[in-house]
Amino acid sequence: MDDRWAPSRRQLLQTMAAAGVVAAADLAWWEEPLVRPGRAWGAQPVRFQFSVPEPKRTALVESLAQRFNQAQKDFEVKVEFVPQAQARQKLVTSIAANNPPDCCQVWDNWVGEFEGMGAVEDLTPRVRDWKHGKDVTPIAWQTVTVKGKILSFPWVVTNDGVYWRTDRAREYGITPPREDWTWDEFRAAARAFTKLDKNQYGFGMRGQGTWAILYATEFMYANGAQVLKDGKVAVNSKEAVEGLEWYLDLFRKDKVCPPSVPTDGWRGIVEGFGRGVTNMYIHNSGSSEEQKDFVGAQNFATLPLPIGPAKKRTSFYFSETLTAFRNGKNREGAWRFMAWLMDDEPNFMYCKTLGLLPARKTLADRPEFAKDPAYAGFIRSFPFSIVSPYLAHAGWGGKLDSEGVPLFQQALVGKLTAREFLDKFADVLAKNMT
Amino acid sequence: MAPSDATVAVALPRSFSSRRARELMTGYLYLVPVAIALGGTIVVPILKAMHMSLFNYVLIKPQEYGFVGLGNYTRLLRDETFWLTLWNSFVWVFGSVSLQFLGGFAAALLLHQSFRGRAFVRTVTLLPWIVPGVVVALVWEWLYQPNYGVINDVLLRAGVLRDRVAWLSDPGLAMPAVIATNVWRGVPFFAIMLLAGLQAIPEDLYEAARVDGAPVTRRFWHITLPLLRPIIIVATATRVIWTFNYADLIFVMTGGGPANATQITSTYTLLMAYANLDFGYAATLSVVLLVIMLVFTVLYLRVTRGIESVT
Amino acid sequence: MSRGRGDTAERVLRGPVLWTGITLLTLFALGPFLWVFLTSLKTRADLYATPLRYLPVELTAANYADAWTSKLTPFSRFFANSLWVSSVTMVATTGVSILAGYALARFRFAGRNALLLVFLATQMFPAVLLIAPLLSQWYALGLIDTYQALIYSNLSFTVPFTVWMLVGYFDAIPRDLEESALIDGCGRFGALCRIVLPLAAPGIAATAIFAFVTSWSELLFAITFTTQTEMRTLSAGLLFMVGQYEIQWGQLSAGVMISTVPVAVLFTYLQRHLIRGLSAGALKG
């Protein structure tokens, strides 16, 4: 045995015993663990869950909450940051355990699920008297209305467009597309943009997260497909299969997408473009400010989605919502905080800092949005944008992510054909119509 | 043991027997804390999991909560993904453990030699095993990163690859990639177990063989391997069980994707609980995992009993 | 078979083969850490340079400072949480398993063998089995976002192993010493504290450190039973960083180093005892 131990054994035991006493004492008075920030004030604080903790957003939301806390003395707002990947699970488990935050920022396609659990505070009566109620575009209200009830504030509302590297296009002699470009032109550009020797790819397709399916669906719509027809799931129609086939082939056959597509989520596509690996990607306006830092404002532009064989195109609106919960501890406080966030200055600051489009008309008309070329692709898409068809049934939001995406990935990697995928996907949708 | 205790207790005078009773009381008393600790964190949860597995218990559908008997189990039998994950688990366990064993054995043989700096090398070799699993996963995610990862860069420079490979995004490569990571992590475990075994082999056995003129290969086959057999079996069995249950690495690196290519049964269970929030079905899966493990444990005990009776 | 040939083979094996093997082994084990360590010292420009830059052009400690003080992923806070959770788990585990180990090693009561088997079997339970039931249990008890939930849950995987190991250690201590103490009027507890514990101190230290290290590494419980940033442990905090918009690889690497160093140091210390305990415990199964 090791001799070095011998002299210190008693000391060792004494230390261990002392540590045991400390632990026992702590077990007895556990309510206040050793290190803990200062207590909240007398009134019940408002817990606000924010689900996109990246540095810019965190700093922004913290400073907004701070401003609000300084502006009134009745209660304190505490922001809880949860990674997007865990946000839905955290909310659902806390709802099930009857301990939800007072309010949260999520996406419209999750709200239906929470409503299904009977957890969401119905804002309809309050919104009727709210001073900016008429200023919010009807389509934005539509994204947060489930079965006639307004369940959230649309904090921002945005649609999808194509990001495009203008400097690289010049370098490779690619003519910048017109606004009403077609699928063929889109594919040709993606091909011309693909330079394997430079580790560059034409199109950063998304393979992970709900929007992987939403972007694919936009292409299906451009081929004349619909998710629902006469109240029945029609997502596996012939048009849908053909449209999806064409879209998937960009990755599978045309090889204009990076090999990491099946695992690329939001971060993957934005970073891929930002770091110069991809030269086009589809996203909402929310990454435009980011890309100004990454690639420079002068080096990229945004365009509407291309027109499909059906001479159509569609872009889906979605909103980032402010949603309150029925079992929150301070419902009045939650309402006041959310309404404050929708006020002119806070709302403008939030949208402008992050590059998202405000749901309120007076704000969206300001030159910072209306005149900036980085938003052109989105604003010009408004005429043909619709509310996401997957909002039609409350049960779909979560299923898209948990069941739809794994199936979609199988289609991406060639384990399922476009038809097989859509048949299975249609089954999932049909089973969860509520 | 129990019967002899009883006879002793009867045969002894009363004062002794009451002392024995007191002793036994003390013994049970000492077990109270462990009973509370494990009762609350293992026994009750397992019973609860079994109970949950009989219910339709999906968090997002509280109104559909209800008793379904063995409904979740029949669903499991028809669940193609479940069977796929069992197969993936097999590949994962077999690939990981066999390569870990080979690597670990080689490392143990090396570390058993005397050379300068042995203590340092031994410690360094153990590092991959002791760092947190999430650290291993993240470190390797960074190594595998298609554009800034060092693996692609080295292979491109060496001319092995012509294009960058997205190791964790290609369904054909993702499983080998996570297995490689797990091998890196598990080699030290085998190395130290087998090293301990090697150190227990008396040196005179080798001496005698050397005197008899047995070359090094023969000494290996006839002395080293047979004497290590018990520890090999024990280490392999523990590792098989551990690897089968282990979810962290895959959970962090691929989440079971792409397209379920790396989905093993334990990560599938996690997915059901975290993403689908289907606690009833997750509980069913975990009960099945438990049964598989118990069967394996019984087999393992049989085998080790056999070893004990031989040695 | 001639002796000479065997010796040549042996000489090759002990010479070049040995040294190549050792170099490879060291590289294999250390390489990824070296890479992460280098990454943690790189500036953003170096990190994303094409072609890849192996050595940082400009050394910076900013990643460590940022990770340590970051508001979003405060590694100082994570570190304190991990330290606290692992320490209390260690002490609780040790206390519980000393008593249990001693009882199982010394008292011959009915069901002892069955109990030993239970301890062995529980080591093989999948952690995923416990997650859903423990989650609802901690919710019911209002323990979500508390240290207790993590500490209690950690006992589920530390205690079975440490009990098993300590039974082995206590078994190896001769009974005579205690018997005489008992006759001298020491109670059982007195004998345990004065005679057995000092003798078993190395073994106890090894199991204690084992409990510490495994709790330090624990991930699934930590992400499931905490929701607030300020309650996260290092493992959970690292995963939290990845859940973000853009992975800050520099900061993440710094975080990795911060989480690795303490266990590496402890383990170096523990190594020889644990090896002995592992093989002893394993062979008894």
Coordinates of N, CA and C in Angstrom, one line a residue, chain A residues 183-358:
Chain A
W183 N -37.5 28.6 -60.8 CA -36.7 27.5 -60.3 C -35.4 27.2 -61.1
D184 N -35.6 27.3 -62.4 CA -34.4 26.9 -63.2 C -33.3 27.9 -63.0
E185 N -33.7 29.2 -62.9 CA -32.6 30.2 -62.7 C -32.0 30.0 -61.3
F186 N -32.9 29.6 -60.3 CA -32.4 29.4 -59.0 C -31.3 28.2 -59.0
R187 N -31.7 27.2 -59.7 CA -30.8 26.0 -59.7 C -29.5 26.3 -60.5
A188 N -29.7 27.1 -61.6 CA -28.5 27.4 -62.4 C -27.5 28.3 -61.5
A189 N -28.1 29.2 -60.8 CA -27.3 30.0 -59.9 C -26.6 29.2 -58.9
A190 N -27.3 28.2 -58.3 CA -26.7 27.4 -57.2 C -25.6 26.6 -57.8
R191 N -25.8 26.1 -59.1 CA -24.7 25.4 -59.7 C -23.5 26.2 -59.9
A192 N -23.7 27.4 -60.5 CA -22.6 28.3 -60.8 C -21.9 28.8 -59.5
F193 N -22.6 28.8 -58.4 CA -22.0 29.2 -57.1 C -21.2 28.1 -56.4
T194 N -21.4 26.8 -56.9 CA -20.7 25.7 -56.3 C -19.3 25.6 -56.8
K195 N -18.4 25.8 -55.9 CA -16.9 25.7 -56.3 C -16.3 24.7 -55.3
L196 N -16.3 23.4 -55.6 CA -15.8 22.5 -54.7 C -14.4 22.7 -54.2
D197 N -13.5 23.1 -55.2 CA -12.1 23.4 -54.9 C -11.9 24.4 -53.8
K198 N -12.9 25.4 -53.8 CA -12.8 26.4 -52.8 C -13.7 26.1 -51.5
N199 N -14.2 24.9 -51.5 CA -15.2 24.5 -50.4 C -16.3 25.5 -50.4
Q200 N -16.9 25.8 -51.6 CA -18.1 26.6 -51.6 C -19.2 25.9 -52.3
Y201 N -20.4 26.2 -51.7 CA -21.6 25.5 -52.2 C -22.7 26.5 -52.6
G202 N -23.5 26.2 -53.5 CA -24.5 27.1 -54.0 C -25.6 27.4 -53.0
F203 N -26.1 26.4 -52.4 CA -27.3 26.6 -51.6 C -27.2 25.9 -50.2
G204 N -27.4 26.6 -49.2 CA -27.4 26.1 -47.8 C -28.8 25.6 -47.4
M205 N -29.1 24.4 -47.8 CA -30.4 23.8 -47.5 C -30.5 23.5 -46.0
R206 N -31.6 23.6 -45.5 CA -31.8 23.3 -44.0 C -32.3 21.9 -43.9
G207 N -31.7 21.1 -43.0 CA -32.1 19.8 -42.8 C -32.6 19.5 -41.4
Q208 N -32.6 20.5 -40.5 CA -33.0 20.2 -39.1 C -33.9 21.3 -38.6
G209 N -34.8 20.9 -37.7 CA -35.7 21.8 -37.2 C -37.0 22.0 -38.0
T210 N -38.0 22.6 -37.4 CA -39.3 22.7 -38.1 C -39.2 23.3 -39.5
W211 N -38.3 24.4 -39.5 CA -38.3 25.1 -40.8 C -37.6 24.3 -41.9
A212 N -37.0 23.2 -41.7 CA -36.5 22.4 -42.7 C -37.7 22.0 -43.6
I213 N -38.8 21.6 -42.9 CA -40.0 21.2 -43.6 C -40.7 22.4 -44.2
L214 N -40.7 23.5 -43.4 CA -41.4 24.7 -44.0 C -40.8 25.2 -45.3
Y215 N -39.5 25.2 -45.3 CA -38.9 25.7 -46.6 C -39.2 24.7 -47.7
A216 N -39.1 23.4 -47.4 CA -39.5 22.4 -48.5 C -40.9 22.6 -48.9
T217 N -41.8 22.9 -47.9 CA -43.2 23.1 -48.3 C -43.4 24.3 -49.2
E218 N -42.6 25.3 -48.9 CA -42.8 26.5 -49.8 C -42.5 26.1 -51.3
F219 N -41.6 25.2 -51.5 CA -41.3 24.8 -52.8 C -42.4 23.9 -53.4
M220 N -43.0 23.1 -52.5 CA -44.1 22.3 -52.9 C -45.3 23.2 -53.3
Y221 N -45.5 24.3 -52.6 CA -46.6 25.2 -52.9 C -46.3 25.9 -54.3
A222 N -45.1 26.1 -54.5 CA -44.7 26.8 -55.8 C -45.0 25.8 -57.0
N223 N -45.2 24.5 -56.7 CA -45.5 23.6 -57.7 C -47.0 23.3 -57.7
G224 N -47.8 24.1 -56.9 CA -49.2 24.0 -56.9 C -49.8 23.1 -55.9
A225 N -48.9 22.6 -54.9 CA -49.4 21.7 -53.9 C -50.1 22.5 -52.8
Q226 N -50.8 21.8 -51.9 CA -51.4 22.4 -50.7 C -51.3 21.4 -49.6
V227 N -51.2 21.8 -48.4 CA -51.1 20.9 -47.2 C -52.5 20.4 -46.9
L228 N -53.5 21.3 -47.0 CA -54.9 20.9 -46.7 C -55.7 21.3 -47.9
K229 N -56.6 20.3 -48.3 CA -57.6 20.7 -49.3 C -58.9 20.2 -48.9
D230 N -59.9 21.1 -48.8 CA -61.2 20.8 -48.3 C -61.2 20.1 -47.0
G231 N -60.3 20.6 -46.1 CA -60.3 20.1 -44.8 C -59.6 18.8 -44.6
K232 N -59.0 18.2 -45.7 CA -58.3 17.0 -45.7 C -56.8 17.2 -46.0
V233 N -56.0 16.3 -45.4 CA -54.6 16.4 -45.6 C -54.3 16.0 -47.1
A234 N -53.7 16.9 -47.8 CA -53.4 16.7 -49.2 C -51.9 16.8 -49.5
V235 N -51.1 16.7 -48.5 CA -49.7 17.0 -48.6 C -48.9 16.0 -49.4
N236 N -49.6 14.8 -49.7 CA -48.9 13.8 -50.5 C -49.4 13.8 -52.0
S237 N -49.9 15.0 -52.4 CA -50.5 15.0 -53.8 C -49.3 14.9 -54.8
K238 N -49.7 14.7 -56.1 CA -48.7 14.6 -57.1 C -47.8 15.8 -57.2
E239 N -48.5 17.0 -57.1 CA -47.7 18.3 -57.2 C -46.7 18.4 -56.1
A240 N -47.1 18.0 -54.9 CA -46.2 18.0 -53.8 C -45.0 17.1 -54.0
V241 N -45.3 15.9 -54.4 CA -44.2 15.0 -54.6 C -43.2 15.5 -55.6
E242 N -43.7 16.0 -56.7 CA -42.8 16.5 -57.8 C -42.0 17.7 -57.2
G243 N -42.7 18.6 -56.6 CA -42.0 19.8 -56.0 C -40.9 19.4 -55.1
L244 N -41.3 18.5 -54.2 CA -40.3 18.1 -53.2 C -39.1 17.4 -53.8
E245 N -39.4 16.5 -54.8 CA -38.4 15.8 -55.5 C -37.4 16.8 -56.0
W246 N -37.9 17.8 -56.7 CA -37.0 18.8 -57.3 C -36.1 19.5 -56.2
Y247 N -36.8 19.8 -55.1 CA -36.0 20.5 -54.0 C -35.0 19.6 -53.4
L248 N -35.4 18.3 -53.1 CA -34.4 17.4 -52.5 C -33.2 17.1 -53.4
D249 N -33.5 17.1 -54.7 CA -32.5 16.8 -55.7 C -31.4 17.8 -55.7
L250 N -31.7 19.0 -55.2 CA -30.6 20.0 -55.1 C -29.5 19.5 -54.3
F251 N -29.9 18.7 -53.2 CA -28.9 18.1 -52.4 C -28.5 16.7 -52.9
R252 N -29.5 15.9 -53.3 CA -29.2 14.5 -53.6 C -28.5 14.4 -54.9
K253 N -29.0 15.0 -56.0 CA -28.5 14.8 -57.3 C -27.6 15.9 -57.8
D254 N -28.1 17.2 -57.6 CA -27.3 18.3 -58.2 C -26.1 18.6 -57.4
K255 N -26.0 18.2 -56.1 CA -24.9 18.4 -55.3 C -24.5 19.9 -55.2
V256 N -25.5 20.7 -55.1 CA -25.1 22.1 -54.9 C -25.2 22.6 -53.4
C257 N -25.4 21.6 -52.6 CA -25.5 21.9 -51.1 C -24.4 21.2 -50.4
P258 N -24.0 21.8 -49.3 CA -22.9 21.2 -48.5 C -23.3 19.9 -47.9
P259 N -22.3 19.0 -47.7 CA -22.6 17.6 -47.2 C -23.3 17.6 -45.8
S260 N -23.1 18.8 -45.1 CA -23.6 18.8 -43.7 C -25.1 19.1 -43.6
V261 N -25.8 19.2 -44.8 CA -27.2 19.5 -44.8 C -28.1 18.7 -43.8
P262 N -28.0 17.4 -43.8 CA -28.9 16.7 -42.9 C -28.8 17.1 -41.4
T263 N -27.7 17.7 -41.0 CA -27.7 18.1 -39.6 C -27.6 19.6 -39.5
D264 N -27.8 20.3 -40.6 CA -27.8 21.8 -40.5 C -29.1 22.4 -40.0
G265 N -29.1 23.0 -38.9 CA -30.3 23.7 -38.4 C -30.1 25.2 -38.7
W266 N -30.8 26.0 -38.0 CA -30.7 27.4 -38.1 C -29.3 27.9 -38.1
R267 N -28.6 27.4 -37.0 CA -27.2 27.9 -36.9 C -26.4 27.5 -38.1
G268 N -26.6 26.2 -38.5 CA -25.8 25.7 -39.6 C -25.9 26.5 -40.9
I269 N -27.2 26.9 -41.2 CA -27.4 27.6 -42.5 C -26.9 29.0 -42.4
V270 N -27.1 29.7 -41.3 CA -26.7 31.1 -41.1 C -25.2 31.1 -41.0
E271 N -24.6 30.2 -40.3 CA -23.1 30.3 -40.2 C -22.5 29.8 -41.5
G272 N -23.1 28.9 -42.2 CA -22.5 28.5 -43.4 C -22.4 29.6 -44.4
F273 N -23.4 30.4 -44.5 CA -23.4 31.6 -45.4 C -22.4 32.7 -44.8
G274 N -22.5 32.9 -43.5 CA -21.7 33.9 -42.9 C -20.2 33.6 -43.0
R275 N -19.9 32.4 -43.0 CA -18.5 32.0 -43.1 C -18.0 31.7 -44.6
G276 N -19.0 32.0 -45.5 CA -18.6 31.9 -46.9 C -18.6 30.5 -47.5
V277 N -19.2 29.5 -46.7 CA -19.2 28.1 -47.3 C -20.4 28.0 -48.3
T278 N -21.5 28.7 -48.0 CA -22.6 28.7 -48.9 C -22.8 30.1 -49.5
N279 N -23.4 30.1 -50.7 CA -23.6 31.4 -51.3 C -25.0 31.8 -51.5
M280 N -25.9 30.9 -51.1 CA -27.4 31.3 -51.0 C -27.9 30.5 -49.9
Y281 N -28.9 31.0 -49.2 CA -29.7 30.2 -48.3 C -31.1 30.9 -48.1
I282 N -32.0 30.1 -47.6 CA -33.4 30.6 -47.4 C -33.5 30.8 -45.9
H283 N -34.0 32.0 -45.5 CA -34.3 32.2 -44.1 C -35.2 33.4 -44.0
N284 N -35.6 33.8 -42.8 CA -36.4 35.0 -42.7 C -35.4 36.2 -42.5
S285 N -36.0 37.3 -42.3 CA -35.2 38.5 -42.2 C -34.3 38.5 -40.9
G286 N -34.5 37.6 -40.0 CA -33.9 37.6 -38.7 C -32.4 37.4 -38.8
S287 N -31.8 36.9 -39.9 CA -30.4 36.8 -39.9 C -29.7 37.9 -40.7
S288 N -30.5 38.9 -41.1 CA -29.9 39.9 -42.0 C -28.9 40.8 -41.2
E289 N -29.2 41.2 -40.0 CA -28.3 42.0 -39.2 C -27.0 41.2 -38.9
E290 N -27.2 39.9 -38.7 CA -26.0 39.0 -38.4 C -25.1 39.0 -39.6
Q291 N -25.7 38.9 -40.8 CA -24.9 38.8 -42.0 C -24.2 40.1 -42.3
K292 N -24.8 41.2 -41.9 CA -24.0 42.5 -42.1 C -22.7 42.4 -41.4
D293 N -22.7 41.8 -40.2 CA -21.4 41.6 -39.5 C -20.5 40.6 -40.1
F294 N -21.2 39.5 -40.5 CA -20.4 38.4 -41.0 C -19.8 38.7 -42.4
V295 N -20.6 38.9 -43.4 CA -20.1 39.1 -44.8 C -20.1 40.5 -45.2
G296 N -20.7 41.4 -44.5 CA -20.7 42.9 -44.8 C -22.0 43.2 -45.6
A297 N -22.6 44.4 -45.2 CA -23.9 44.8 -45.8 C -23.8 44.9 -47.3
Q298 N -22.6 45.3 -47.9 CA -22.5 45.5 -49.3 C -22.3 44.2 -50.1
N299 N -22.1 43.1 -49.4 CA -21.8 41.8 -50.1 C -23.0 40.8 -50.2
F300 N -24.1 41.2 -49.7 CA -25.2 40.3 -49.9 C -26.5 41.1 -50.1
A301 N -27.5 40.4 -50.7 CA -28.8 41.0 -50.9 C -29.9 39.9 -50.6
T302 N -31.1 40.3 -50.5 CA -32.2 39.3 -50.3 C -33.2 39.4 -51.4
L303 N -33.7 38.3 -51.8 CA -34.6 38.2 -52.9 C -35.8 37.4 -52.5
P304 N -37.0 37.6 -53.2 CA -38.1 36.6 -53.0 C -37.8 35.2 -53.4
L305 N -38.5 34.3 -52.9 CA -38.3 32.9 -53.4 C -38.6 32.8 -54.9
P306 N -38.0 31.8 -55.6 CA -38.2 31.7 -57.1 C -39.6 31.2 -57.4
I307 N -40.0 31.5 -58.6 CA -41.4 31.0 -59.1 C -41.3 29.6 -59.6
G308 N -42.2 28.7 -59.2 CA -42.2 27.3 -59.6 C -42.9 27.1 -60.9
P309 N -42.9 25.8 -61.3 CA -43.5 25.4 -62.6 C -45.0 25.8 -62.6
A310 N -45.6 25.8 -61.5 CA -47.1 26.2 -61.4 C -47.3 27.7 -61.6
K311 N -46.2 28.4 -61.9 CA -46.3 29.9 -62.0 C -46.7 30.5 -60.7
K312 N -46.3 29.9 -59.6 CA -46.7 30.4 -58.3 C -45.5 30.4 -57.4
R313 N -45.7 31.2 -56.4 CA -44.7 31.1 -55.3 C -45.4 31.5 -54.0
T314 N -44.8 31.0 -52.9 CA -45.4 31.3 -51.6 C -44.3 31.5 -50.6
S315 N -44.5 32.4 -49.7 CA -43.6 32.5 -48.6 C -44.5 32.5 -47.3
F316 N -44.0 31.7 -46.3 CA -44.9 31.6 -45.1 C -44.5 32.7 -44.1
Y317 N -45.6 33.3 -43.6 CA -45.4 34.2 -42.5 C -45.3 33.4 -41.2
F318 N -44.5 33.8 -40.3 CA -44.6 33.3 -39.0 C -44.3 34.4 -38.0
S319 N -44.7 34.2 -36.8 CA -44.4 35.2 -35.8 C -43.7 34.7 -34.6
E320 N -42.9 35.5 -34.1 CA -42.3 35.3 -32.8 C -43.3 35.9 -31.8
T321 N -43.7 35.1 -30.9 CA -44.8 35.6 -30.0 C -44.4 35.9 -28.6
L322 N -45.3 36.7 -28.0 CA -45.2 36.9 -26.6 C -46.5 36.2 -26.0
T323 N -46.3 35.2 -25.2 CA -47.4 34.4 -24.8 C -47.4 34.3 -23.3
A324 N -48.6 34.4 -22.7 CA -48.7 34.4 -21.2 C -49.4 33.1 -20.8
F325 N -49.2 32.6 -19.6 CA -49.8 31.3 -19.2 C -50.8 31.6 -18.1
R326 N -51.8 30.8 -18.2 CA -52.9 30.9 -17.3 C -52.5 30.6 -15.8
N327 N -51.5 29.8 -15.6 CA -51.1 29.4 -14.3 C -49.9 30.2 -13.8
G328 N -49.6 31.3 -14.5 CA -48.6 32.2 -14.1 C -48.9 32.8 -12.7
K329 N -47.8 33.2 -12.0 CA -48.1 33.7 -10.6 C -48.4 35.2 -10.6
N330 N -48.1 35.9 -11.7 CA -48.4 37.3 -11.8 C -48.9 37.6 -13.1
R331 N -50.2 37.3 -13.4 CA -50.7 37.5 -14.7 C -50.8 38.9 -15.1
E332 N -51.2 39.8 -14.2 CA -51.3 41.2 -14.5 C -50.0 41.7 -14.9
G333 N -48.9 41.4 -14.1 CA -47.6 41.8 -14.4 C -47.1 41.3 -15.8
A334 N -47.5 40.1 -16.1 CA -47.1 39.5 -17.4 C -47.7 40.4 -18.5
W335 N -49.0 40.7 -18.4 CA -49.7 41.5 -19.4 C -49.0 42.8 -19.6
R336 N -48.7 43.5 -18.4 CA -48.1 44.8 -18.5 C -46.7 44.8 -19.2
F337 N -45.9 43.8 -18.9 CA -44.6 43.6 -19.5 C -44.7 43.4 -21.0
M338 N -45.6 42.5 -21.4 CA -45.7 42.2 -22.8 C -46.3 43.4 -23.6
A339 N -47.2 44.1 -23.0 CA -47.8 45.2 -23.7 C -46.7 46.3 -23.8
W340 N -45.9 46.4 -22.8 CA -44.8 47.4 -22.8 C -43.8 47.0 -24.0
L341 N -43.5 45.7 -24.1 CA -42.6 45.3 -25.2 C -43.2 45.6 -26.5
M342 N -44.5 45.7 -26.6 CA -45.1 46.0 -27.9 C -45.2 47.5 -28.2
D343 N -44.8 48.3 -27.2 CA -44.9 49.8 -27.4 C -43.8 50.2 -28.5
D344 N -44.0 51.4 -28.9 CA -43.2 51.9 -30.1 C -41.7 51.6 -29.9
E345 N -41.1 52.2 -28.9 CA -39.7 52.2 -28.8 C -39.1 50.8 -28.5
P346 N -39.6 50.1 -27.5 CA -39.1 48.7 -27.2 C -39.3 47.8 -28.4
N347 N -40.4 47.9 -29.1 CA -40.7 47.0 -30.2 C -39.7 47.4 -31.4
F348 N -39.6 48.7 -31.6 CA -38.7 49.1 -32.7 C -37.3 48.6 -32.4
M349 N -36.9 48.8 -31.2 CA -35.5 48.5 -30.8 C -35.3 47.0 -31.0
Y350 N -36.2 46.2 -30.6 CA -36.1 44.7 -30.7 C -35.9 44.3 -32.1
C351 N -36.9 44.8 -33.0 CA -36.9 44.4 -34.4 C -35.7 44.9 -35.1
K352 N -35.3 46.2 -34.9 CA -34.2 46.7 -35.7 C -32.9 46.1 -35.3
T353 N -32.7 45.9 -34.0 CA -31.4 45.3 -33.6 C -31.3 43.9 -34.2
L354 N -32.4 43.1 -34.3 CA -32.3 41.8 -34.7 C -32.6 41.6 -36.2
G355 N -33.0 42.7 -36.8 CA -33.3 42.5 -38.3 C -34.6 41.8 -38.5
L356 N -35.6 41.9 -37.6 CA -36.9 41.3 -37.8 C -37.9 42.3 -38.1
L357 N -38.9 42.0 -38.8 CA -39.9 42.9 -39.2 C -41.0 43.1 -38.2
P358 N -41.3 44.3 -37.8 CA -42.3 44.5 -36.8 C -43.7 44.2 -37.3

